XYZ file of C-alpha atoms in Angstrom:
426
model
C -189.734 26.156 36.386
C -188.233 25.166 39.438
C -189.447 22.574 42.064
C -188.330 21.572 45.689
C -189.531 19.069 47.590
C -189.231 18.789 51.223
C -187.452 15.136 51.876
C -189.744 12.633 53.439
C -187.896 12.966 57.055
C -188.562 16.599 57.389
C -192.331 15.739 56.456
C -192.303 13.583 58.920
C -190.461 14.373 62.196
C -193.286 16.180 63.788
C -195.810 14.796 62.788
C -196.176 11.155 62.570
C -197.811 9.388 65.351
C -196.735 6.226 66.704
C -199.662 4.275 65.926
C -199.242 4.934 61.910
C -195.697 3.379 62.306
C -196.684 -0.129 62.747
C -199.065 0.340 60.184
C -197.335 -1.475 56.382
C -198.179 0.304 52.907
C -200.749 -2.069 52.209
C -203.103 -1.588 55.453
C -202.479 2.180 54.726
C -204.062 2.073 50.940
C -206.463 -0.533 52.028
C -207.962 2.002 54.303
C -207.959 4.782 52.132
C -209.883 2.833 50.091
C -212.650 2.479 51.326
C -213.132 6.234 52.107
C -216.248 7.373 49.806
C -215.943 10.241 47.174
C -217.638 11.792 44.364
C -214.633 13.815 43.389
C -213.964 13.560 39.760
C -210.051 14.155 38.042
C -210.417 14.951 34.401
C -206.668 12.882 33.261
C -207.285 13.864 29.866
C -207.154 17.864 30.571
C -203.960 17.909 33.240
C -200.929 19.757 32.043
C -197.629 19.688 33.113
C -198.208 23.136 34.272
C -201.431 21.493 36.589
C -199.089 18.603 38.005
C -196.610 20.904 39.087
C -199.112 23.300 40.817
C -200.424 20.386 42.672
C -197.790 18.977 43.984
C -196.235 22.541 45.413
C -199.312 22.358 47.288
C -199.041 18.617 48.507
C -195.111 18.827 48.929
C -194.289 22.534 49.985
C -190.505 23.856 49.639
C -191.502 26.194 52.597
C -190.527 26.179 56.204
C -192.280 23.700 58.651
C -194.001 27.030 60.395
C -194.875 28.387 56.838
C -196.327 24.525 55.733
C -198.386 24.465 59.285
C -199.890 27.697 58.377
C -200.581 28.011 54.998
C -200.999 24.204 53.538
C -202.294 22.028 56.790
C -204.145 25.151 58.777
C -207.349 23.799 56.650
C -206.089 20.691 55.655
C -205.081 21.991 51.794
C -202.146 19.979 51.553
C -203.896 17.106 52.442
C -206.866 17.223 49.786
C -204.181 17.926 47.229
C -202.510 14.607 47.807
C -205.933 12.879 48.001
C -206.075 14.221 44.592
C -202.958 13.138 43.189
C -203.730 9.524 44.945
C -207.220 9.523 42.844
C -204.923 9.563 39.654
C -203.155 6.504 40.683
C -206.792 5.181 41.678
C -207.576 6.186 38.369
C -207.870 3.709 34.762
C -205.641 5.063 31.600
C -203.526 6.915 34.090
C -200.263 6.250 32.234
C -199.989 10.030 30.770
C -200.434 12.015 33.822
C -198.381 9.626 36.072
C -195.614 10.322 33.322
C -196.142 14.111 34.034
C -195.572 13.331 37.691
C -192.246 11.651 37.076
C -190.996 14.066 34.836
C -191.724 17.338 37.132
C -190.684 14.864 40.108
C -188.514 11.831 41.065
C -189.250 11.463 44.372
C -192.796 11.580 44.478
C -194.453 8.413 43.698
C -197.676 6.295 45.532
C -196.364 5.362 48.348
C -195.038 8.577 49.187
C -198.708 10.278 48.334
C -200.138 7.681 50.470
C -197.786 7.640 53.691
C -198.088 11.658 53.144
C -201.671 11.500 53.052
C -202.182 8.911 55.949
C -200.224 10.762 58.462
C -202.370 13.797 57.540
C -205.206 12.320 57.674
C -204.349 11.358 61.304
C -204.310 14.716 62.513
C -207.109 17.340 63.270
C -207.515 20.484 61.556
C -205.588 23.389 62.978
C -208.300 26.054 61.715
C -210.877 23.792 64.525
C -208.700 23.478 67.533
C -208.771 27.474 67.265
C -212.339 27.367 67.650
C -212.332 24.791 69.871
C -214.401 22.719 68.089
C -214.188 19.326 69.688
C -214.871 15.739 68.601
C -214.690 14.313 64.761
C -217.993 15.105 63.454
C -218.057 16.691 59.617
C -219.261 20.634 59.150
C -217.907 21.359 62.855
C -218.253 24.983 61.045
C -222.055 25.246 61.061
C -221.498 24.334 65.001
C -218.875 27.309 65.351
C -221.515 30.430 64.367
C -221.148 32.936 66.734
C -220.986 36.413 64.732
C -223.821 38.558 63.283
C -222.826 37.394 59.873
C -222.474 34.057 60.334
C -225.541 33.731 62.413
C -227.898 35.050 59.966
C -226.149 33.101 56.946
C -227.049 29.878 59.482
C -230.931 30.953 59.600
C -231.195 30.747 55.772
C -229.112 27.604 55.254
C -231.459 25.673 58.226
C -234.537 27.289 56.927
C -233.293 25.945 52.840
C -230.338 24.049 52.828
C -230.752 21.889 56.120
C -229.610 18.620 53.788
C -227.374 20.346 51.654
C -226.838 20.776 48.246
C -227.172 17.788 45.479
C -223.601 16.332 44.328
C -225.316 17.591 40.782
C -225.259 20.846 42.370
C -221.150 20.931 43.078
C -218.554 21.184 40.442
C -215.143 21.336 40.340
C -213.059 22.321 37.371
C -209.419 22.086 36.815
C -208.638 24.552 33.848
C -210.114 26.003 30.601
C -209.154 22.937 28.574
C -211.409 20.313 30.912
C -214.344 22.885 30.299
C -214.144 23.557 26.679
C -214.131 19.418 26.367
C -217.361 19.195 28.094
C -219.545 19.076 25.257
C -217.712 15.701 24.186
C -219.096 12.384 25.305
C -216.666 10.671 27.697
C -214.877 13.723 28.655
C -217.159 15.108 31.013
C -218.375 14.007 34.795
C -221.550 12.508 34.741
C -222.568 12.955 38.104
C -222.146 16.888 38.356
C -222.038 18.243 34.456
C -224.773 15.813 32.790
C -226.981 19.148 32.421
C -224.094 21.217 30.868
C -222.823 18.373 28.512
C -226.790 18.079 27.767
C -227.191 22.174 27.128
C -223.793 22.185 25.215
C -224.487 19.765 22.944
C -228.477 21.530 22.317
C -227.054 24.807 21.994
C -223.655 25.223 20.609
C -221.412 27.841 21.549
C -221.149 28.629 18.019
C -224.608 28.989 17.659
C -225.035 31.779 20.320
C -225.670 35.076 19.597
C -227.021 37.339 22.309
C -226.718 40.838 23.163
C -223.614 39.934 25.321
C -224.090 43.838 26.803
C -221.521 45.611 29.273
C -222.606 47.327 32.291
C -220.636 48.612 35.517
C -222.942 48.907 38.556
C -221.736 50.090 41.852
C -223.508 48.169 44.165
C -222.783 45.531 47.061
C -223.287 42.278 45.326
C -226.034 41.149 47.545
C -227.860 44.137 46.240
C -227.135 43.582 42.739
C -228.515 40.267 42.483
C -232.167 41.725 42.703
C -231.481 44.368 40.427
C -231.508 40.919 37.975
C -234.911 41.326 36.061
C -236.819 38.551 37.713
C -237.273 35.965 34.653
C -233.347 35.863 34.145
C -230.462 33.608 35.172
C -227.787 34.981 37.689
C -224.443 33.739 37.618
C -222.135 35.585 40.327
C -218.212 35.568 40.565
C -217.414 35.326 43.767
C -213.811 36.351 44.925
C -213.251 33.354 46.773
C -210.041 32.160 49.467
C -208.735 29.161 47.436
C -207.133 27.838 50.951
C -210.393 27.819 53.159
C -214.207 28.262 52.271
C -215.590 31.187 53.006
C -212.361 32.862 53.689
C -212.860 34.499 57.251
C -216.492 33.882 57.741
C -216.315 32.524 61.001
C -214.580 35.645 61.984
C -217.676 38.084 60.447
C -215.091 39.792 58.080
C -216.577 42.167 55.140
C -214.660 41.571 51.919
C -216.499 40.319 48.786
C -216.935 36.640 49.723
C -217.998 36.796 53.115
C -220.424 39.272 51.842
C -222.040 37.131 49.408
C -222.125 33.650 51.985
C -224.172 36.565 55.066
C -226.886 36.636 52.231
C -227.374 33.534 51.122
C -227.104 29.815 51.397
C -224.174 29.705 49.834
C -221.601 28.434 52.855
C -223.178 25.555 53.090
C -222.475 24.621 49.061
C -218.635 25.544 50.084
C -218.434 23.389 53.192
C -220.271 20.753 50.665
C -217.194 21.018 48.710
C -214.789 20.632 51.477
C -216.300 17.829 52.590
C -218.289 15.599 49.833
C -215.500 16.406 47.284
C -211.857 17.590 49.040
C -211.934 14.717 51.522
C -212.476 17.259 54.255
C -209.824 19.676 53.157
C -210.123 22.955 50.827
C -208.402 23.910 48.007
C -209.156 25.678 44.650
C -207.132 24.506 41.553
C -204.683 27.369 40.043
C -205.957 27.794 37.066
C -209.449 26.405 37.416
C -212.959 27.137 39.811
C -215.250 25.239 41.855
C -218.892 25.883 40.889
C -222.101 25.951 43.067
C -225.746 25.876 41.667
C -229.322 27.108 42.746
C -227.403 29.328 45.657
C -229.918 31.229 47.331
C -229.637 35.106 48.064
C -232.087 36.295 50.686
C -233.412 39.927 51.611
C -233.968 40.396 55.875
C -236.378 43.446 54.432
C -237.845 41.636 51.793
C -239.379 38.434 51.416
C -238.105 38.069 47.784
C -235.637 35.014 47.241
C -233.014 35.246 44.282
C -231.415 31.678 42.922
C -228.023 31.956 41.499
C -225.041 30.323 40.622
C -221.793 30.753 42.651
C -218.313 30.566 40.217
C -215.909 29.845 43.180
C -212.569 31.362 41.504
C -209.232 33.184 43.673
C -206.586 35.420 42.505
C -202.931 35.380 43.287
C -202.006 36.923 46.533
C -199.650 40.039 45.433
C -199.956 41.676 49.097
C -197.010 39.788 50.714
C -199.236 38.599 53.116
C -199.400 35.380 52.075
C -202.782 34.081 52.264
C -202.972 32.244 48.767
C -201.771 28.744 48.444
C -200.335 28.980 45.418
C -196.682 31.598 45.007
C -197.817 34.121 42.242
C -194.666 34.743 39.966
C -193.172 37.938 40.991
C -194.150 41.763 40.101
C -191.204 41.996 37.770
C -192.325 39.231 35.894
C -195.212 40.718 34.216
C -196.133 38.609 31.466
C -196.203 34.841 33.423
C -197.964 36.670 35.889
C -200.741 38.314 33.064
C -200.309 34.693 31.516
C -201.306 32.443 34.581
C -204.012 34.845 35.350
C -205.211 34.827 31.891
C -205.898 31.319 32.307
C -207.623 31.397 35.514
C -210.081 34.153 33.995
C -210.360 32.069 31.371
C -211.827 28.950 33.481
C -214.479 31.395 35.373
C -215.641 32.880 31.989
C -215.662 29.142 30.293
C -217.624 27.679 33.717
C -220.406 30.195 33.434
C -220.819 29.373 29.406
C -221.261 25.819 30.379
C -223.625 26.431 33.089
C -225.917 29.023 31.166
C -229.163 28.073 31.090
C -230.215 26.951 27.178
C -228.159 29.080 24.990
C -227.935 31.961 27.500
C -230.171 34.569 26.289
C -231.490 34.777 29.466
C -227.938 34.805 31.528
C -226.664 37.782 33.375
C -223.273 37.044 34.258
C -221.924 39.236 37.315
C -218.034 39.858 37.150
C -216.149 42.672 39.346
C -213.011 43.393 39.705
C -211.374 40.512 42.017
C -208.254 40.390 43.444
C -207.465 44.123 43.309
C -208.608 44.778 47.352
C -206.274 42.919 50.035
C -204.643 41.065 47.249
C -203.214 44.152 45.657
C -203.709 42.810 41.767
C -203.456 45.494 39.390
C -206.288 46.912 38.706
C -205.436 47.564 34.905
C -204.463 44.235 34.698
C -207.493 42.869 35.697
C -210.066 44.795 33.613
C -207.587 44.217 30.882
C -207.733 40.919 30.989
C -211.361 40.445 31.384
C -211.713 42.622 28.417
C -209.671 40.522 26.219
C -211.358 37.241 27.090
C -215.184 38.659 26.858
C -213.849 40.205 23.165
C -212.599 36.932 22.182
C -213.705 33.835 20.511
C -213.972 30.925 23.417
C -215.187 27.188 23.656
C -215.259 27.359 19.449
C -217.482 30.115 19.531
C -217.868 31.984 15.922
C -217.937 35.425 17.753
C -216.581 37.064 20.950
C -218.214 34.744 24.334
C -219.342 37.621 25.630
C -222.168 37.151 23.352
C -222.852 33.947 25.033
C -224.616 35.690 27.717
C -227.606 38.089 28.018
C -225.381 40.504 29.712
C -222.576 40.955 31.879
C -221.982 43.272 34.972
C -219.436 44.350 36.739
C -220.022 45.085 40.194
C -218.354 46.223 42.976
C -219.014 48.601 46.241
C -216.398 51.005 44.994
C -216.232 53.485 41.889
C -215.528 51.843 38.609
C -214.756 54.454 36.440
C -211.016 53.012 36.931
C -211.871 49.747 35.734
C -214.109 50.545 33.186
C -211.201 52.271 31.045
C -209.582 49.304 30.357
C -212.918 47.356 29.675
C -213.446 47.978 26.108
C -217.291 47.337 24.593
C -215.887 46.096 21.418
C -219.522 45.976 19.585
């Protein structure tokens, strides 16, 4: 693989300020540190293939207009190089600082840190468009103006007026940092206590439900209550990994936006962006953020439905360029079915962990993602699902798919497509 960095006076001829001159290294780091976090860096799962996804995000080979829009427009470039400073903040760092040298020689601390402080310095682009003024956190919740929006505001001030726990927020880097979760030490304590706990009482191994396949066309917001009541929901929701919510603000209609009109769930993503990504968004490659006890809500009905939210994005194949990370190209088939393999891996893996017991009472609601505005195959996307649900996972004795009670996959439009290459291996 091949990796550019932009050199540190591109970076900085337009944007540093003249006050963060005079300011040494040292007064820099000093002030950093003492910002507060509960984000959490799992050293002993990061790759070589992780490193080098993070730091095309926090040192872009693109343009300075492409860089404005894509990686600082919602600060993404900036949260990734908080993360990469929270492994030198980090103890038994040694190994993944090694992976830093080796898929970079010019990035090192100081460079993360000057990077990160002239960000840092600098409001977000995505605000001053909605001319959100002042420095206040979750200027978003200020910004409501559409029909969607408006009524996703009336459920989070009616149940989420404080937010949601930091137990409630997870983030997870890839399939490896999940399937270690079980382990003592390896796990976060703050956020994954109850999945270490439930992983540890009830073995993947041990887990054999009915792990049915079902294809329901139905808006997801629908689908939720077609849940029998008594059952745990965990939704897939077919997230922007470059800003939360995608275009909420803007009342759009794809999958996402859908999902945050009927429920509490923006608020759990703008908890992200700002308990855990330092104010920024971004959603690892090849892992998921993860948001508990969302709420879904019914303006006919005054039934409630809890769920879980698995916070997971595809590669952007459209040319548009709306994803953060560059998706190997069509003509490269395989690394493409391979690096999306392992991102379906992490969203299957995340809703093992988070099952409730053993999972006998877990509906886990799939669909086919990426295959609207991103243009993913569709083929390719029910393939892989199918391989991964018909495949032993997290040391499971039998395919994970009979971790769960059952598994839907849902989506507005026909399925009969996608449910060819979904086989029901029983």
């Amino acid at each position: 693989m091949t990796f550019f960095l932009l050199s540190p006076c591109h970076f900085h001829a337009n944007f540093l300020t003249r006050s963060l001159i005079f300011l040494s290294f040292s007064q820099r780091l000093m002030h950093y540190n003492m910002t507060n976090s509960n984000a959490y860096l799992p050293l002993h799962a990061l790759r070589k293939v992780d490193i080098y996804s993070m730091l095309s995000v926090a040192f872009p080979s693109s343009d300075q207009y492409e860089t404005e829009r894509k990686y600082d427009y919602h600060h993404s470039r900036r949260t990734m190089l908080y993360f990469l400073k929270l492994i030198y903040d980090k103890p038994n760092n040694q190994a993944v600082i090694d992976l830093i040298n080796k898929c970079s020689r010019h990035v090192d601390l100081k460079r993360i840190t000057d990077d990160y402080m002239t960000l840092k310095n600098i409001s977000e682009p995505y605000r001053e468009q909605h001319h959100s003024v002042g420095s206040d956190d979750y200027w978003e919740l200020k910004s409501l103006k559409r029909p969607g929006p408006l009524q996703s505001l009336e459920y989070i001030s009616k149940y989420r007026e404080k937010g949601f726990n930091d137990e409630e927020l997870k983030i997870y880097w890839n399939y490896d940092e999940i399937k270690r979760l079980n382990e003592d030490d390896y796990f976060n304590p703050i956020a994954d206590q109850d999945s270490h706990d439930a992983l540890q009482q009830s073995p993947v191994k041990t887990r054999k439900n009915p792990g049915k396949i079902q294809f329901i066309q139905s808006g997801i917001e629908q689908a939720v209550f077609q849940v029998p009541p008594d059952k745990q929901v965990i939704v897939l929701d077919f997230a922007d990994e470059r800003m939360p919510g995608g275009y909420f603000l803007e009342n759009a209609r794809t999958q996402e936006e859908v999902i945050l009109y009927n429920s509490d769930g923006y608020r759990g993503l703008l908890d992200l962006k700002y308990k855990l990504m330092d104010g920024g968004y971004v959603l690892p490659e090849y892992g998921v953020a993860y948001i508990k006890k969302v709420v879904f809500f019914q303006k006919s009905d005054p039934n409630e439905r809890e769920t879980d939210l698995i916070v997971a994005a595809c590669y952007d194949l459209s040319g548009m360029g709306e994803g953060l990370y560059k998706p190997p190209s069509r003509e490269k088939y395989q690394e493409l079915y391979d690096r999306t393999y392992q991102k379906f891996q992490a969203i299957i893996a995340s809703a093992v962990a988070n099952t409730h017991g053993n999972g006998q009472n877990t509906y886990l609601l799939l669909g086919p993602i990426g295959t609207g505005a991103f243009a993913n195959d569709m083929k390719m996307v029910a393939g892989i699902f199918s391989k991964i649900l018909n495949t032993q996972l997290m040391d499971s004795e039998q395919a994970i798919r009979y971790a769960f009670d059952q598994i839907w996959f849902v989506s507005i439009d026909n399925l009969e497509s996608f449910k060819k290459h979904v086989h029901d291996e029983t």
